[in-house]
Coordinates of C-alpha atoms in Angstrom, one line a residue:
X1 CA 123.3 238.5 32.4
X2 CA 123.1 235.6 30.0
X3 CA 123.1 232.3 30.6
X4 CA 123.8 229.1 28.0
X5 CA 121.8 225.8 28.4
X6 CA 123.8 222.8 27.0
X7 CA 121.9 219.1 28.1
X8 CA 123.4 215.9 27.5
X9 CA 124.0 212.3 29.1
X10 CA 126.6 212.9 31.9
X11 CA 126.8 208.8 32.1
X12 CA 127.7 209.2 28.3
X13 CA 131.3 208.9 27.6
X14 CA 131.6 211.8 25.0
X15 CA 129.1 213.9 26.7
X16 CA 131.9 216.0 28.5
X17 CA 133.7 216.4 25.4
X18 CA 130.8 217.4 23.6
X19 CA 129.8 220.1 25.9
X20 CA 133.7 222.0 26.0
X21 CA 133.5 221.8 22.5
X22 CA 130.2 223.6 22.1
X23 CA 131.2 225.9 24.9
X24 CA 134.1 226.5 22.3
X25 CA 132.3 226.8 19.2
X26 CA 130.5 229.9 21.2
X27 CA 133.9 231.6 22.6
X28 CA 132.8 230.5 26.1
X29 CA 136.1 230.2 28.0
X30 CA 135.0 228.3 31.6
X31 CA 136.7 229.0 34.5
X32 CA 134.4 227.6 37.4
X33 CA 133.4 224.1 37.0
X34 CA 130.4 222.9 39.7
X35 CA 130.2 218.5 39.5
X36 CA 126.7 219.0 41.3
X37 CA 124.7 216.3 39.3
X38 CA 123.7 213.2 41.7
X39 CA 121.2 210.5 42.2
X40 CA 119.8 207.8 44.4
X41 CA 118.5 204.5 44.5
X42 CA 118.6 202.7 47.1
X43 CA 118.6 199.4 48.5
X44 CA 120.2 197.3 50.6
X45 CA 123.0 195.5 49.4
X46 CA 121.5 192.0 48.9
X47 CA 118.8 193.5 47.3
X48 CA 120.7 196.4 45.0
X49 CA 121.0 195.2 41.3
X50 CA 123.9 196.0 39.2
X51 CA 121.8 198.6 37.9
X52 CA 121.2 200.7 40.9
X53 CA 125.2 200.6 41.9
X54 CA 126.3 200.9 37.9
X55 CA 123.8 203.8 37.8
X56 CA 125.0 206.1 40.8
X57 CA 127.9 205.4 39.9
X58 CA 128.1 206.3 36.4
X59 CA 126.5 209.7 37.1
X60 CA 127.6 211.0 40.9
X61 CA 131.1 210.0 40.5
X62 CA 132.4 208.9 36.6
X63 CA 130.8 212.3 35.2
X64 CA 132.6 213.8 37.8
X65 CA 136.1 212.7 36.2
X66 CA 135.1 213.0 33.0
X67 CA 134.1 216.7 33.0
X68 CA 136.9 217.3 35.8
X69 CA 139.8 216.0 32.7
X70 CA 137.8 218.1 30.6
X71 CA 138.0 221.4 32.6
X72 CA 141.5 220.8 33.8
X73 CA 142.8 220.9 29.9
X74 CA 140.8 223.7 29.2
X75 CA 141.7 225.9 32.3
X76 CA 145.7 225.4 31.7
X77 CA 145.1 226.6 28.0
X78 CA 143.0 229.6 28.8
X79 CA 143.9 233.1 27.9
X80 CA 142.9 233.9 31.9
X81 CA 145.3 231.5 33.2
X82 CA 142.3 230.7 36.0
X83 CA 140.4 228.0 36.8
X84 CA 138.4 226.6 39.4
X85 CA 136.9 222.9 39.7
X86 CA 134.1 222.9 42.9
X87 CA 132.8 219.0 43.7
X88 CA 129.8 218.6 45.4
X89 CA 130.3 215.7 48.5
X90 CA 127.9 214.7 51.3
X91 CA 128.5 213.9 54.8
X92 CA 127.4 210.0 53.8
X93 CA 130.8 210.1 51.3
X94 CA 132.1 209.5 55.3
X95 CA 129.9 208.0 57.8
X96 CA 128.2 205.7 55.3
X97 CA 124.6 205.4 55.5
X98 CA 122.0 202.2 56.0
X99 CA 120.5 201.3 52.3
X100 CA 123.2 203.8 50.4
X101 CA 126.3 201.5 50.0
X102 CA 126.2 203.2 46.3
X103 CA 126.1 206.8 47.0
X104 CA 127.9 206.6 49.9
X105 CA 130.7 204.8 47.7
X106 CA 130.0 207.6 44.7
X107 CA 130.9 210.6 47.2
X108 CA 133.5 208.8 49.3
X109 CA 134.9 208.6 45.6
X110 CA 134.7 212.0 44.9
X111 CA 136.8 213.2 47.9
X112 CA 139.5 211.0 47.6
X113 CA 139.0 212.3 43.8
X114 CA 139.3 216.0 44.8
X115 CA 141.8 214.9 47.0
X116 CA 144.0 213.2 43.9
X117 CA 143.3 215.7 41.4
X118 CA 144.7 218.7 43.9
X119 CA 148.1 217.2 43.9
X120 CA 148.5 216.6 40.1
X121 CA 147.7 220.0 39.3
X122 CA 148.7 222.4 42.6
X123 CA 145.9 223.4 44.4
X124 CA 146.6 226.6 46.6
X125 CA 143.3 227.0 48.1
X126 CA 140.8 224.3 50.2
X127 CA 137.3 225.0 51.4
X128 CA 134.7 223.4 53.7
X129 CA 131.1 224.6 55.7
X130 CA 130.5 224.9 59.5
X131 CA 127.0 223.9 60.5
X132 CA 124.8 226.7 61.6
X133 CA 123.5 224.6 64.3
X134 CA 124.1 222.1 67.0
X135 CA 122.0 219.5 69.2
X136 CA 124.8 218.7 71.7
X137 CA 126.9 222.2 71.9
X138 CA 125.8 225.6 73.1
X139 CA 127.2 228.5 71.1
X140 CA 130.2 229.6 73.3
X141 CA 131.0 225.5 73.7
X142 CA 130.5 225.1 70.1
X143 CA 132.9 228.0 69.3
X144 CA 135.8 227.0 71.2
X145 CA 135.1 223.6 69.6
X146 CA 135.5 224.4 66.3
X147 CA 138.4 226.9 66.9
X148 CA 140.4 223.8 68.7
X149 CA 139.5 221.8 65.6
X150 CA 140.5 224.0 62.8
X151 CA 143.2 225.2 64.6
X152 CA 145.8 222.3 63.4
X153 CA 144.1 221.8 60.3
X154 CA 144.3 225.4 59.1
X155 CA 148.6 225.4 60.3
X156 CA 149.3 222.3 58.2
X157 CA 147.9 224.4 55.4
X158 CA 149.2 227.1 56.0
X159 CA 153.0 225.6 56.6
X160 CA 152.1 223.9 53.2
X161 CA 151.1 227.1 51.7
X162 CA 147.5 227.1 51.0
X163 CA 144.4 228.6 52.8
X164 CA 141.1 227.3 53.9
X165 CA 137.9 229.0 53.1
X166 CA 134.8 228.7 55.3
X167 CA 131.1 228.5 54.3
X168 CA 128.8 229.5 56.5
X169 CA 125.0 228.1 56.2
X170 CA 122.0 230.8 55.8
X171 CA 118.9 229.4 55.8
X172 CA 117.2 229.2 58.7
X173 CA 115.0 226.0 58.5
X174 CA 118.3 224.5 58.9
X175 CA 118.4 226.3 62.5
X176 CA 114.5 226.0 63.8
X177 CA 114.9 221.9 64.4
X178 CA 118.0 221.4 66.5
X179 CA 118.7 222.9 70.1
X180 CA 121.4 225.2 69.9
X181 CA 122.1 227.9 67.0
X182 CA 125.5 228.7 66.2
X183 CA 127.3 230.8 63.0
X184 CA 124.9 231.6 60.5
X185 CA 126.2 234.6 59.0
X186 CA 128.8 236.2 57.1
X187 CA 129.8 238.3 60.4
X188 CA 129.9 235.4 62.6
X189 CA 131.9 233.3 60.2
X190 CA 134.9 236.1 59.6
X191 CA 134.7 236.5 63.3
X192 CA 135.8 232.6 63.4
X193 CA 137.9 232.6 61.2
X194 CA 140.3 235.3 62.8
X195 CA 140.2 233.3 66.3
X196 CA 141.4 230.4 64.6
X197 CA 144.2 232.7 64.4
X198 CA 146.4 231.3 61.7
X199 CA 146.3 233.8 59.0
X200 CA 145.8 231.9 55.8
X201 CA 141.4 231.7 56.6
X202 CA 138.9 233.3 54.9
X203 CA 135.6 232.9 53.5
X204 CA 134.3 230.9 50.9
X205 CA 131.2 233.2 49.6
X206 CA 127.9 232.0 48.8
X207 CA 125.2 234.4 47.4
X208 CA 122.0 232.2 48.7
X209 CA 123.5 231.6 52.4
X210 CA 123.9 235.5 52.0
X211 CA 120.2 235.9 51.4
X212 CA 118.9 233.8 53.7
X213 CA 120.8 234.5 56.3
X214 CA 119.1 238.1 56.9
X215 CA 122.0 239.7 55.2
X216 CA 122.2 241.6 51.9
X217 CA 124.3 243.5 49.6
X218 CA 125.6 246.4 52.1
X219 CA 127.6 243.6 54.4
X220 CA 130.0 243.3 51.2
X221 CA 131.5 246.8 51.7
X222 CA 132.8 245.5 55.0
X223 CA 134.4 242.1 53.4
X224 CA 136.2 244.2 50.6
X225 CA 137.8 246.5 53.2
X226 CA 139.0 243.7 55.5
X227 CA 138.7 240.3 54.9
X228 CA 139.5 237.6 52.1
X229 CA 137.3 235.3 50.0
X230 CA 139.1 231.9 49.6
X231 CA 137.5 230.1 46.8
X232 CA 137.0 232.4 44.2
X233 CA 138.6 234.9 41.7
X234 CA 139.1 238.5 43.1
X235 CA 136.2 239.5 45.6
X236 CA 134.9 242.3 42.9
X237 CA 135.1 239.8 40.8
X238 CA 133.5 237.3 42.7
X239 CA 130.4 239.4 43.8
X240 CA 129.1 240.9 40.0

């Protein structure tokens, strides 16, 4: 396995551009794309300069749409036909959150973004995460919980014909400080996703919440015999 570093400026207009074309220059075709770069800085908002919004701004959510237009035109001209754009969010892009107004804005930004970008250019498949863990919920309450709530969600994807992928969440620091564990592995989360019952779920794979949820390698043979990963190329494919 060998892996390419390119570094540049993401709040630098050209930077996108600059990468694709050195990605080109090496007969790298890229069919994932991962917007995972993001910074703070904080303040409240009578005491946040231009600076600190112009600068969260630039890199959580403008690099975000400038290497997304890059990878879009690059995907529909690839040999593969195939091509996959994955933006990281945060649960503050929603609720908000005290001293943040910029971040929150910058990842509010990139879901509407996501959102936008999914209907120019067809997007068949959605994905999201279900916490491993709950303070107000015991597990069986929890469950039927989460089965009421994707229930709807996953039909009006499914009547518009696209599935929903499901992540679950490994590690178990994440577990140890609330009251009540709930899915944390890959078992738990296909087991989920067929009482939601719809038929268009599956699993959105993720090789560290593999690891550090206790599983390894072996539980794989099971998902290629029976179940489907959502966001991702072919499961053989997706597990090299």
């Amino acid at each position: 396995c060998e892996a390419m570093v390119i570094a540049r400026d993401l709040t630098l207009p050209a930077a996108p551009r600059e990468i694709y074309d050195e990605l080109k220059e090496n007969a790298i075709e890229v069919e994932v794309l991962v917007n995972n770069a993001g910074i703070t800085r904080d303040g409240t908002l009578h005491k946040m300069s231009f600076e600190q919004w112009d600068d969260v701004i630039a890199v959580n959510l403008t690099s975000t749409f400038m290497l997304m237009r890059a990878a879009a035109r690059s995907m529909m001209r690839s040999r593969s036909g195939y091509g996959r754009i994955i933006n990281i969010s945060s649960i503050n892009g929603i609720r908000g959150k005290f001293a943040q107004s910029n971040y929150a804005a910058s990842k509010a930004g990139n879901i509407a973004l996501s959102k936008a970008l999914a209907k120019e250019l067809g997007c068949p498949r959605t994905s999201t995460w279900c916490p491993p863990a709950s303070n107000d919920r015991a597990f069986d309450e929890n469950w039927a919980w989460h089965v009421a709530r994707f229930r709807p969600i996953a039909q009006i994807l499914a009547d518009n014909g696209c599935r929903l992928g499901i992540e679950f969440i490994g590690p178990q620091t994440l577990r140890a400080r609330t009251k009540y564990t709930f899915i944390y592995t890959l078992g738990g989360m296909m087991e989920l996703a067929e009482a939601i019952g719809t038929g268009n779920i599956g699993l959105l794979l993720d090789a560290w919440h593999l690891y550090t949820s206790g599983d390894d390698l072996d539980v794989l043979d099971v998902i290629m015999a029976q179940a489907d990963v959502v966001a991702g190329r072919q499961l053989e494919h997706e597990v090299q």
